[in-house]
Short mmCIF file of C-alpha atoms in Angstrom, two decimals:
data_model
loop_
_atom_site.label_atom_id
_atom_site.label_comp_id
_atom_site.label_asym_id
_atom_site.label_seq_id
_atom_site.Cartn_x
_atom_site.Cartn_y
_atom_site.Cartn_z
CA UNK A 61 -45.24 4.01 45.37
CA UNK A 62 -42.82 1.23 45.67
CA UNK A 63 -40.39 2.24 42.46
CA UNK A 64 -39.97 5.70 44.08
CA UNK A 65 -38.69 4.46 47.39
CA UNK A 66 -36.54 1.81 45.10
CA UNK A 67 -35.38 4.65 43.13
CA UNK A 68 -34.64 7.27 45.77
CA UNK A 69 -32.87 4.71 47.47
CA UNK A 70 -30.58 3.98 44.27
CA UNK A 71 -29.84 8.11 44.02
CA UNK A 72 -28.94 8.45 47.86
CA UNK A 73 -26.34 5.26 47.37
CA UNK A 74 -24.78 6.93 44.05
CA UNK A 75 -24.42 9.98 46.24
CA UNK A 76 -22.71 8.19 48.66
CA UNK A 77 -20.44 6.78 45.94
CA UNK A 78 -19.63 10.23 44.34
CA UNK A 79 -18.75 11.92 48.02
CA UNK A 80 -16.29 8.75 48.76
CA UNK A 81 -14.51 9.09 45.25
CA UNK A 82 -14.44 12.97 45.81
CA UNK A 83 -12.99 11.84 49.04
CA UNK A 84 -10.37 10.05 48.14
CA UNK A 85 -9.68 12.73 45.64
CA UNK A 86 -10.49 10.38 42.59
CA UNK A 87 -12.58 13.29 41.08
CA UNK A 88 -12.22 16.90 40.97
CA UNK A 89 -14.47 18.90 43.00
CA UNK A 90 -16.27 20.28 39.97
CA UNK A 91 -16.95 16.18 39.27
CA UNK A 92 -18.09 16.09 42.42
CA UNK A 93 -20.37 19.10 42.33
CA UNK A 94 -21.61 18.08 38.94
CA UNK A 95 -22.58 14.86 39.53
CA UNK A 96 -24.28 15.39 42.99
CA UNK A 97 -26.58 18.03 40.93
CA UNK A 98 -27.34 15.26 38.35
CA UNK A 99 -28.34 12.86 40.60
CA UNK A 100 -30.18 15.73 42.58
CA UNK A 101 -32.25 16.55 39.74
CA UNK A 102 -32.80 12.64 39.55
CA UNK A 103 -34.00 12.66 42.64
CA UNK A 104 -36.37 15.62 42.37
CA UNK A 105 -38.12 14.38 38.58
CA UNK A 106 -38.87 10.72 40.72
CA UNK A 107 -40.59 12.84 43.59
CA UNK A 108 -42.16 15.20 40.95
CA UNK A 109 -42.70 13.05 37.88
CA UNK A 110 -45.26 16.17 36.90
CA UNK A 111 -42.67 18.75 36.45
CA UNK A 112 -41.24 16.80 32.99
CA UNK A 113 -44.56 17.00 31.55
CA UNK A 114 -44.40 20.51 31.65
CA UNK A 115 -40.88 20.76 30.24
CA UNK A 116 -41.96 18.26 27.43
CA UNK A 117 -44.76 20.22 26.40
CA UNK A 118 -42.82 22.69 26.07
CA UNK A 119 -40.48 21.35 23.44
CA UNK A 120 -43.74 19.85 21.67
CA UNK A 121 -43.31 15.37 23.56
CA UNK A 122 -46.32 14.34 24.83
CA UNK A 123 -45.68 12.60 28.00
CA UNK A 124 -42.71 13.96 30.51
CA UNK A 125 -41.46 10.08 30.68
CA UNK A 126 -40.53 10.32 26.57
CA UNK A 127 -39.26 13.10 27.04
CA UNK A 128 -36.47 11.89 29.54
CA UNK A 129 -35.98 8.77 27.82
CA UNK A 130 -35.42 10.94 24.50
CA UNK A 131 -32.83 13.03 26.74
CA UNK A 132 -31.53 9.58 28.32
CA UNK A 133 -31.12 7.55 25.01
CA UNK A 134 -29.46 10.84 23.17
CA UNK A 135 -27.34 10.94 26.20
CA UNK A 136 -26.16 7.68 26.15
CA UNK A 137 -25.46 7.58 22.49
CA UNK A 138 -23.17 10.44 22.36
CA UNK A 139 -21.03 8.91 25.85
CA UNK A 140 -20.86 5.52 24.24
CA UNK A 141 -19.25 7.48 21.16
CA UNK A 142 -17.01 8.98 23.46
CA UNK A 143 -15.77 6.15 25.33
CA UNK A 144 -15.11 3.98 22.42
CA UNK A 145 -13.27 7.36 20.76
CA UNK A 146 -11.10 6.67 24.15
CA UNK A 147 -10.78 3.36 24.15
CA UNK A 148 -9.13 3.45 20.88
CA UNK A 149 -7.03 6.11 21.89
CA UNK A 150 -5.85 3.82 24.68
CA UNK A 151 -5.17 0.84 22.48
CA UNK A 152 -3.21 2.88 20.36
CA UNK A 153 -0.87 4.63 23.21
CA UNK A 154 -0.69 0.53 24.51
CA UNK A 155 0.45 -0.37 20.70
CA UNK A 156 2.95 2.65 21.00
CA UNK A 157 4.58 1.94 24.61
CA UNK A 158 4.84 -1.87 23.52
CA UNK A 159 6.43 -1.48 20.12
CA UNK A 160 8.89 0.81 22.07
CA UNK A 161 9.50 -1.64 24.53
CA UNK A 162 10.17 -4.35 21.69
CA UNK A 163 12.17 -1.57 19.81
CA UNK A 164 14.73 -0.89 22.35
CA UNK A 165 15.03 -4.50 23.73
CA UNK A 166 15.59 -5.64 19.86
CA UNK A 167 18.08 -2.72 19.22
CA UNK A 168 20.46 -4.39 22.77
CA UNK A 169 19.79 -8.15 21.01
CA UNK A 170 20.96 -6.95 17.35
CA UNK A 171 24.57 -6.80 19.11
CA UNK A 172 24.42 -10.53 19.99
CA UNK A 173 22.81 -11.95 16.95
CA UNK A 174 25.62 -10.00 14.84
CA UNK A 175 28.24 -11.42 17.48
CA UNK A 176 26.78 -14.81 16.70
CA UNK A 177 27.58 -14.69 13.36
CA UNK A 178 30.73 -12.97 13.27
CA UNK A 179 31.98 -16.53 15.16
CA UNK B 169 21.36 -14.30 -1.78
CA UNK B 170 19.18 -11.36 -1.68
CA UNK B 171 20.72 -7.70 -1.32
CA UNK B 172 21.88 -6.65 2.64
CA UNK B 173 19.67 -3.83 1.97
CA UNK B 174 16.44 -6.32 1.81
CA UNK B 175 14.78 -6.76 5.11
CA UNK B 176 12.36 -10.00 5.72
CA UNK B 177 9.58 -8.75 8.73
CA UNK B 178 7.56 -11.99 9.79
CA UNK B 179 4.56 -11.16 12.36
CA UNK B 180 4.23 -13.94 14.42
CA UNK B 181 1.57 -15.27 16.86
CA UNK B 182 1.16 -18.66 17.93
CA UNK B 183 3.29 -20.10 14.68
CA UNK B 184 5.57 -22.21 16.50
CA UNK B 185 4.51 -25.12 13.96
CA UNK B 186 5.49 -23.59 10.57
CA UNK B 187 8.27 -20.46 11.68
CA UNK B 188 10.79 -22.85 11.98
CA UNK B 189 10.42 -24.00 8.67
CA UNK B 190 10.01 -21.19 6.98
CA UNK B 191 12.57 -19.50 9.14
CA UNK B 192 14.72 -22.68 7.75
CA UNK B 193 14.22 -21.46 4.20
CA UNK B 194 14.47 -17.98 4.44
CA UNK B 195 18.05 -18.22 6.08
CA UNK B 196 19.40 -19.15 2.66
CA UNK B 197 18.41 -15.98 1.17
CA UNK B 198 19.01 -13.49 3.48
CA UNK B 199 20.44 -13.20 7.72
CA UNK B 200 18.19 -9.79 7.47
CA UNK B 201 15.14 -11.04 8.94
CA UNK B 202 13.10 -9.63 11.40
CA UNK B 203 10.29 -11.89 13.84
CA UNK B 204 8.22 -9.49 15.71
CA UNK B 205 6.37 -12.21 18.27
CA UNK B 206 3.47 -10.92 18.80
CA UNK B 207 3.03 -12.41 22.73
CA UNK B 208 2.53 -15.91 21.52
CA UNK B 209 1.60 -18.28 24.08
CA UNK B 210 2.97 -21.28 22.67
CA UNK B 211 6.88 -22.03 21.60
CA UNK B 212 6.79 -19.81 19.50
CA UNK B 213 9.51 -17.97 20.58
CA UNK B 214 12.03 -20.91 22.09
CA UNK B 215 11.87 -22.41 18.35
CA UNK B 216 12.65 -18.28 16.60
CA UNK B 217 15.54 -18.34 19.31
CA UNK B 218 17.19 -21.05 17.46
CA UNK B 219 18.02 -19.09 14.74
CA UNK B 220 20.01 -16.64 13.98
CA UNK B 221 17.18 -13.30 13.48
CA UNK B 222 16.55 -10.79 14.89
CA UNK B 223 13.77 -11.36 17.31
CA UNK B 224 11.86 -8.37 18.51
CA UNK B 225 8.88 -9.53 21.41
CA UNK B 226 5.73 -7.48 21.98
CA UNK B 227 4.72 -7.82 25.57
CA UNK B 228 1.24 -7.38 24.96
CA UNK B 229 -0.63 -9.20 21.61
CA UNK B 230 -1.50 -5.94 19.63
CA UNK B 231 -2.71 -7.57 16.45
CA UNK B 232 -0.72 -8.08 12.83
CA UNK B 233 -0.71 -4.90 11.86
CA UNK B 234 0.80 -3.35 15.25
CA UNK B 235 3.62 -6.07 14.94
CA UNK B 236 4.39 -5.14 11.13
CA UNK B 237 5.17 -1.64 11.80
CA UNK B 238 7.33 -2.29 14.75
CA UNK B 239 9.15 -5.06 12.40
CA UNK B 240 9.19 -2.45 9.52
CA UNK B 241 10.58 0.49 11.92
CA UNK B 242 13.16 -1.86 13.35
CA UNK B 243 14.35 -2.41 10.14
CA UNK B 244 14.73 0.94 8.70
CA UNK B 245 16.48 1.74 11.71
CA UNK B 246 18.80 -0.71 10.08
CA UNK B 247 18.85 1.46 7.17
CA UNK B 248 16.83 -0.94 4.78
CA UNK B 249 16.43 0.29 1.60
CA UNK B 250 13.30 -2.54 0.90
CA UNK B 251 11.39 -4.36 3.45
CA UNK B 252 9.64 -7.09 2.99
CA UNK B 253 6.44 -8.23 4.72
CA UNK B 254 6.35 -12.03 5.28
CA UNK B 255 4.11 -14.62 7.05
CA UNK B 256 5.18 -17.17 9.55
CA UNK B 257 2.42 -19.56 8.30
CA UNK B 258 4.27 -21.03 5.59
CA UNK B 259 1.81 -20.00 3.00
CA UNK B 260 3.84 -17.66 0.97
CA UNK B 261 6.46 -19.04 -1.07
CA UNK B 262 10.27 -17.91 -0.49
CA UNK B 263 10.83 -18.25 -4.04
CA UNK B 264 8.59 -15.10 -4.84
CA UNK B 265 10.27 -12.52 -2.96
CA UNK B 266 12.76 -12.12 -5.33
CA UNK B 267 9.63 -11.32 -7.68
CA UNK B 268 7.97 -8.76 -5.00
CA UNK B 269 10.87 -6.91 -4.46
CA UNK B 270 11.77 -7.01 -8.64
CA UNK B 271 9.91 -3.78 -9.14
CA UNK B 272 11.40 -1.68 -6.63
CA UNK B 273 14.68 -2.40 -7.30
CA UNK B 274 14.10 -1.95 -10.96
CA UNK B 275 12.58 1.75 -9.77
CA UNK B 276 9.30 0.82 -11.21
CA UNK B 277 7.51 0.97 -7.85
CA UNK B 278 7.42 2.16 -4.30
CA UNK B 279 5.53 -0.81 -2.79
CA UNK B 280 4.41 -3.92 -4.54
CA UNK B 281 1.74 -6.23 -3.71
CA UNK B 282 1.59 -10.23 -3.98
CA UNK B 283 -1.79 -11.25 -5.81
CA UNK B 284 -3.16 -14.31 -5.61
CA UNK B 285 -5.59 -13.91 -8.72
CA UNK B 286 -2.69 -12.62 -11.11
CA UNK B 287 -1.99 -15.47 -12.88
CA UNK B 288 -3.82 -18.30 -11.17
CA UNK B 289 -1.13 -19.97 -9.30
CA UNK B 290 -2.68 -20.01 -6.22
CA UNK B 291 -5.51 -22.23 -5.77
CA UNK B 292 -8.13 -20.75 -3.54
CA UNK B 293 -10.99 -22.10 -1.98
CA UNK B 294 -14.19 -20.51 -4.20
CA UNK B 295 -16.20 -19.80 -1.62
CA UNK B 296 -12.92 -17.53 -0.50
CA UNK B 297 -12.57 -16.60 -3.68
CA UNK B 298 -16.38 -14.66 -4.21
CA UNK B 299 -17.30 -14.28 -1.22
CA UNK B 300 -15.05 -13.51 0.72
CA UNK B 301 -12.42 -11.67 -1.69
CA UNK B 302 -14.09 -10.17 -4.31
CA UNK B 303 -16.83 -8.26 -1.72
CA UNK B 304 -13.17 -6.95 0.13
CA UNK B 305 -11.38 -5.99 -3.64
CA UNK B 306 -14.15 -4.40 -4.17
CA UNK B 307 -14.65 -2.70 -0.39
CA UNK B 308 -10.93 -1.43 -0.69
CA UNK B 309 -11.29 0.18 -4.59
CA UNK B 310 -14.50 1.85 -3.11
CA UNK B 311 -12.95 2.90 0.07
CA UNK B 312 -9.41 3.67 -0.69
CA UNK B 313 -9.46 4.21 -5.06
CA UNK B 314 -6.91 2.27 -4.99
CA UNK B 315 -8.07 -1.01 -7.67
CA UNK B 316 -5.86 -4.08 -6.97
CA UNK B 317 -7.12 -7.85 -8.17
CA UNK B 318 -6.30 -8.94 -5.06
CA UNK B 319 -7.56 -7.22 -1.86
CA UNK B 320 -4.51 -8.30 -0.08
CA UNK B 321 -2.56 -11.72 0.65
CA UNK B 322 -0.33 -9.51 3.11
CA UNK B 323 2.76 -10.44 1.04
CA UNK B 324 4.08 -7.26 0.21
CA UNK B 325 7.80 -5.02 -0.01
CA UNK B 326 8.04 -1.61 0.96
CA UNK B 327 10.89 0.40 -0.36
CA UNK B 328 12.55 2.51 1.92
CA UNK B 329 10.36 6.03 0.97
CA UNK B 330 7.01 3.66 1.36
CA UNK B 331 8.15 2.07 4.77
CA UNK B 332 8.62 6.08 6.49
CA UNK B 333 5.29 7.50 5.02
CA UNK B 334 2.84 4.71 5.55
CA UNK B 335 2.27 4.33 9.21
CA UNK B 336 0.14 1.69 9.82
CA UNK B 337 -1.99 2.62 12.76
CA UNK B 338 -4.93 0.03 12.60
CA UNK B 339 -2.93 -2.80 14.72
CA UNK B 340 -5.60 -5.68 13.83
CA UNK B 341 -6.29 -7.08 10.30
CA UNK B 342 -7.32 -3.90 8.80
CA UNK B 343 -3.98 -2.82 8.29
CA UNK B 344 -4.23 -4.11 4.79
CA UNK B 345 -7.11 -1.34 3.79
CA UNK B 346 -5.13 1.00 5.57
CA UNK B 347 -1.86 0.71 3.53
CA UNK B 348 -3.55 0.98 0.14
CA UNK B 349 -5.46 4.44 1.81
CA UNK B 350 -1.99 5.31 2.58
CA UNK B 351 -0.56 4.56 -0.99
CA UNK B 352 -3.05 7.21 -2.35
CA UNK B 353 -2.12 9.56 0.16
CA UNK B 354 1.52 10.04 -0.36
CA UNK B 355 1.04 9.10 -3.83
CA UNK B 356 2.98 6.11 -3.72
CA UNK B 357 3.53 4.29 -7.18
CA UNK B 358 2.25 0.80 -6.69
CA UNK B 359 2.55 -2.35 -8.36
CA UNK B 360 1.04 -6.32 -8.12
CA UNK B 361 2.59 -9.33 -9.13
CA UNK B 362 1.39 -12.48 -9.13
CA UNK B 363 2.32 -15.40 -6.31
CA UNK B 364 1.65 -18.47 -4.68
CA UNK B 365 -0.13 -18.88 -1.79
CA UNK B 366 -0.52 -22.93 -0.61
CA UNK B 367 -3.53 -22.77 1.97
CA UNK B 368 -3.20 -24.60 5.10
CA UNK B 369 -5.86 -23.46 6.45
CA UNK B 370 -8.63 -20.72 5.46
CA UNK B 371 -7.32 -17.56 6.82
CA UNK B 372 -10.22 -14.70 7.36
CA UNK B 373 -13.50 -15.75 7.91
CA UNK B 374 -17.05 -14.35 7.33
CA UNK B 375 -16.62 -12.70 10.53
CA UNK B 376 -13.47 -11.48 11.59
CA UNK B 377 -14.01 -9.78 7.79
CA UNK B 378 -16.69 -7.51 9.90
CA UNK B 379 -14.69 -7.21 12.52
CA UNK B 380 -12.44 -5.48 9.74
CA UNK B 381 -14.69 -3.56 8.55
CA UNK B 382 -15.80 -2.37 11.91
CA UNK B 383 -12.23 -1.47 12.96
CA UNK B 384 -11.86 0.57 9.44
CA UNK B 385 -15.08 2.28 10.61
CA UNK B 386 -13.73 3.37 14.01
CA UNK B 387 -10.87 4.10 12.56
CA UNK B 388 -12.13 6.96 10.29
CA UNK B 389 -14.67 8.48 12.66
CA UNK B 390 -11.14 8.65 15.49
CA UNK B 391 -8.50 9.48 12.78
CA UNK B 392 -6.89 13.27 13.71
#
């Protein structure tokens, strides 16, 4: 089948991608091992696409494929949170570092605006 | 002349048509005043620098509320005793701060709100006024229990005890709901009085009022 060439094709390139950043030491080695099992386990539900049936009739979904877009969509939800949890974490230390910035620069300027009136 | 212990904070971004002006006006009252530019793009800045404030410069644009509190830190650092929050627009009339600021100085009040709907001076747009306004009032009394007439015209004066305890964290335009969930918080006694506002132009539309509302959102499900 086409989509599982295209797909096992996709994993092997994210591999690739995950061993360069470990590489270049942008992740930790326990990224790196993490992530190569995810996409691992990609890899082996495309080849085996029979083994999530099982799984979901365990837990009581019909078809395997709900099942991992149940697990994919829960999965998603809860890093989306996360990110934007970040993100506003972010903008807030950015608010911080600039008011500093304007705080300290301001506090050198008061001396010549009070000169300027003194004359 | 107002008090040396009264300090004027002006967020500004992108005002270099009206600052001046009001800058102008505000110069006979009081030399403490306080422009925090918030990264304008336009003159903004060349036309503060011809007068004699204090001109603090955020590097990056971090919103109204972001550029209030570093105006309103700056000035306690100058050991104000009542700070004023001002806009650059030239909506708000200089002749009312001396009402805002009444209160506190009377020890009546910790921080004071402007209200447009007080006494009717203001004349606002109706479609502003119902449905725009009146769905906020009644957002903030829900969200923060604290009931004003007006949700907020962002003319307001801090005394010194209000100015350290409310730390306004939401650095867009939901630093207005924030305050007033602040006010309950430390308890703050609070009062309104009524002023002018002139519109120029219509201030918060349909939309960036959910992009308030989002922010407020955010903000409670990240607050520590």
């Amino acid at each position: 089948m086409l989509i599982k060439i295209i797909l096992i094709i996709f994993i092997v390139y994210a591999v690739s991608r995950v061993a360069l950043r470990y590489k270049d030491k942008t992740i930790s080695l326990q990224e790196f091992v993490l992530w190569t099992l995810f996409w691992f386990l990609v890899g082996f539900l495309v080849l085996f696409p029979e083994t999530t049936s099982y799984v979901a009739n365990l837990v009581g979904v019909g078809r395997g494929v709900d099942l991992v877009v149940y697990l994919a969509v829960l999965i998603l939800f809860y890093l989306v949170f996360r990110t934007l949890v970040r993100l506003d974490k972010t903008e807030k230390d950015i608010t911080k570092i600039v008011r500093q910035v304007a705080l300290k620069e301001g506090n050198s300027i008061k001396k010549t605006a009070a000169e300027e009136k003194k004359e | 002349m107002l008090s040396d212990k009264v300090w004027i904070i002006i967020p500004a971004h992108n005002e270099e048509k009206n600052i001046g002006r009001v800058l102008q006006e505000l110069l006979n009252l009081t030399p403490n005043i306080v422009v925090v530019n918030d990264a304008s793009t336009d003159k903004t800045r060349e036309v503060v620098s011809n007068f004699s404030v204090y001109l603090l410069d955020h590097l990056i644009n971090r919103g109204q509320g972001a550029a209030l509190q570093t105006g309103t830190e700056f000035a306690l650092g100058q050991n104000a005793e009542i700070v004023v929050h001002f806009d650059a627009d030239g909506q708000m009339q200089v002749k009312d701060i001396a009402k805002v600021i009444a209160p506190i100085l009377n020890n009546e009040a910790e921080i004071v709100f402007g209200s447009r709907f007080l006494d009717g001076a203001s004349k606002i747009p109706w479609t502003k006024k119902y449905f725009i306004l009146l769905p906020a009032k009644l957002f903030n009394w829900v969200f923060t229990g604290v009931r004003l007439t007006d949700a907020h015209c962002g003319f307001r004066a801090l005394a010194q005890k209000a100015g350290q305890k409310i730390e306004i964290r939401q650095d867009g335009m939901a630093h207005a709901t924030e305050i007033l969930d602040q006010v309950r918080l430390h308890n703050l006694r609070y009062k309104e009085i009524p002023v002018e506002i002139i519109y120029h132009e219509y201030g918060q539309s349909f939309g960036k009022g959910f992009k308030i509302l989002f922010d407020l959102i955010i903000g409670r499900l990240t607050k520590k």
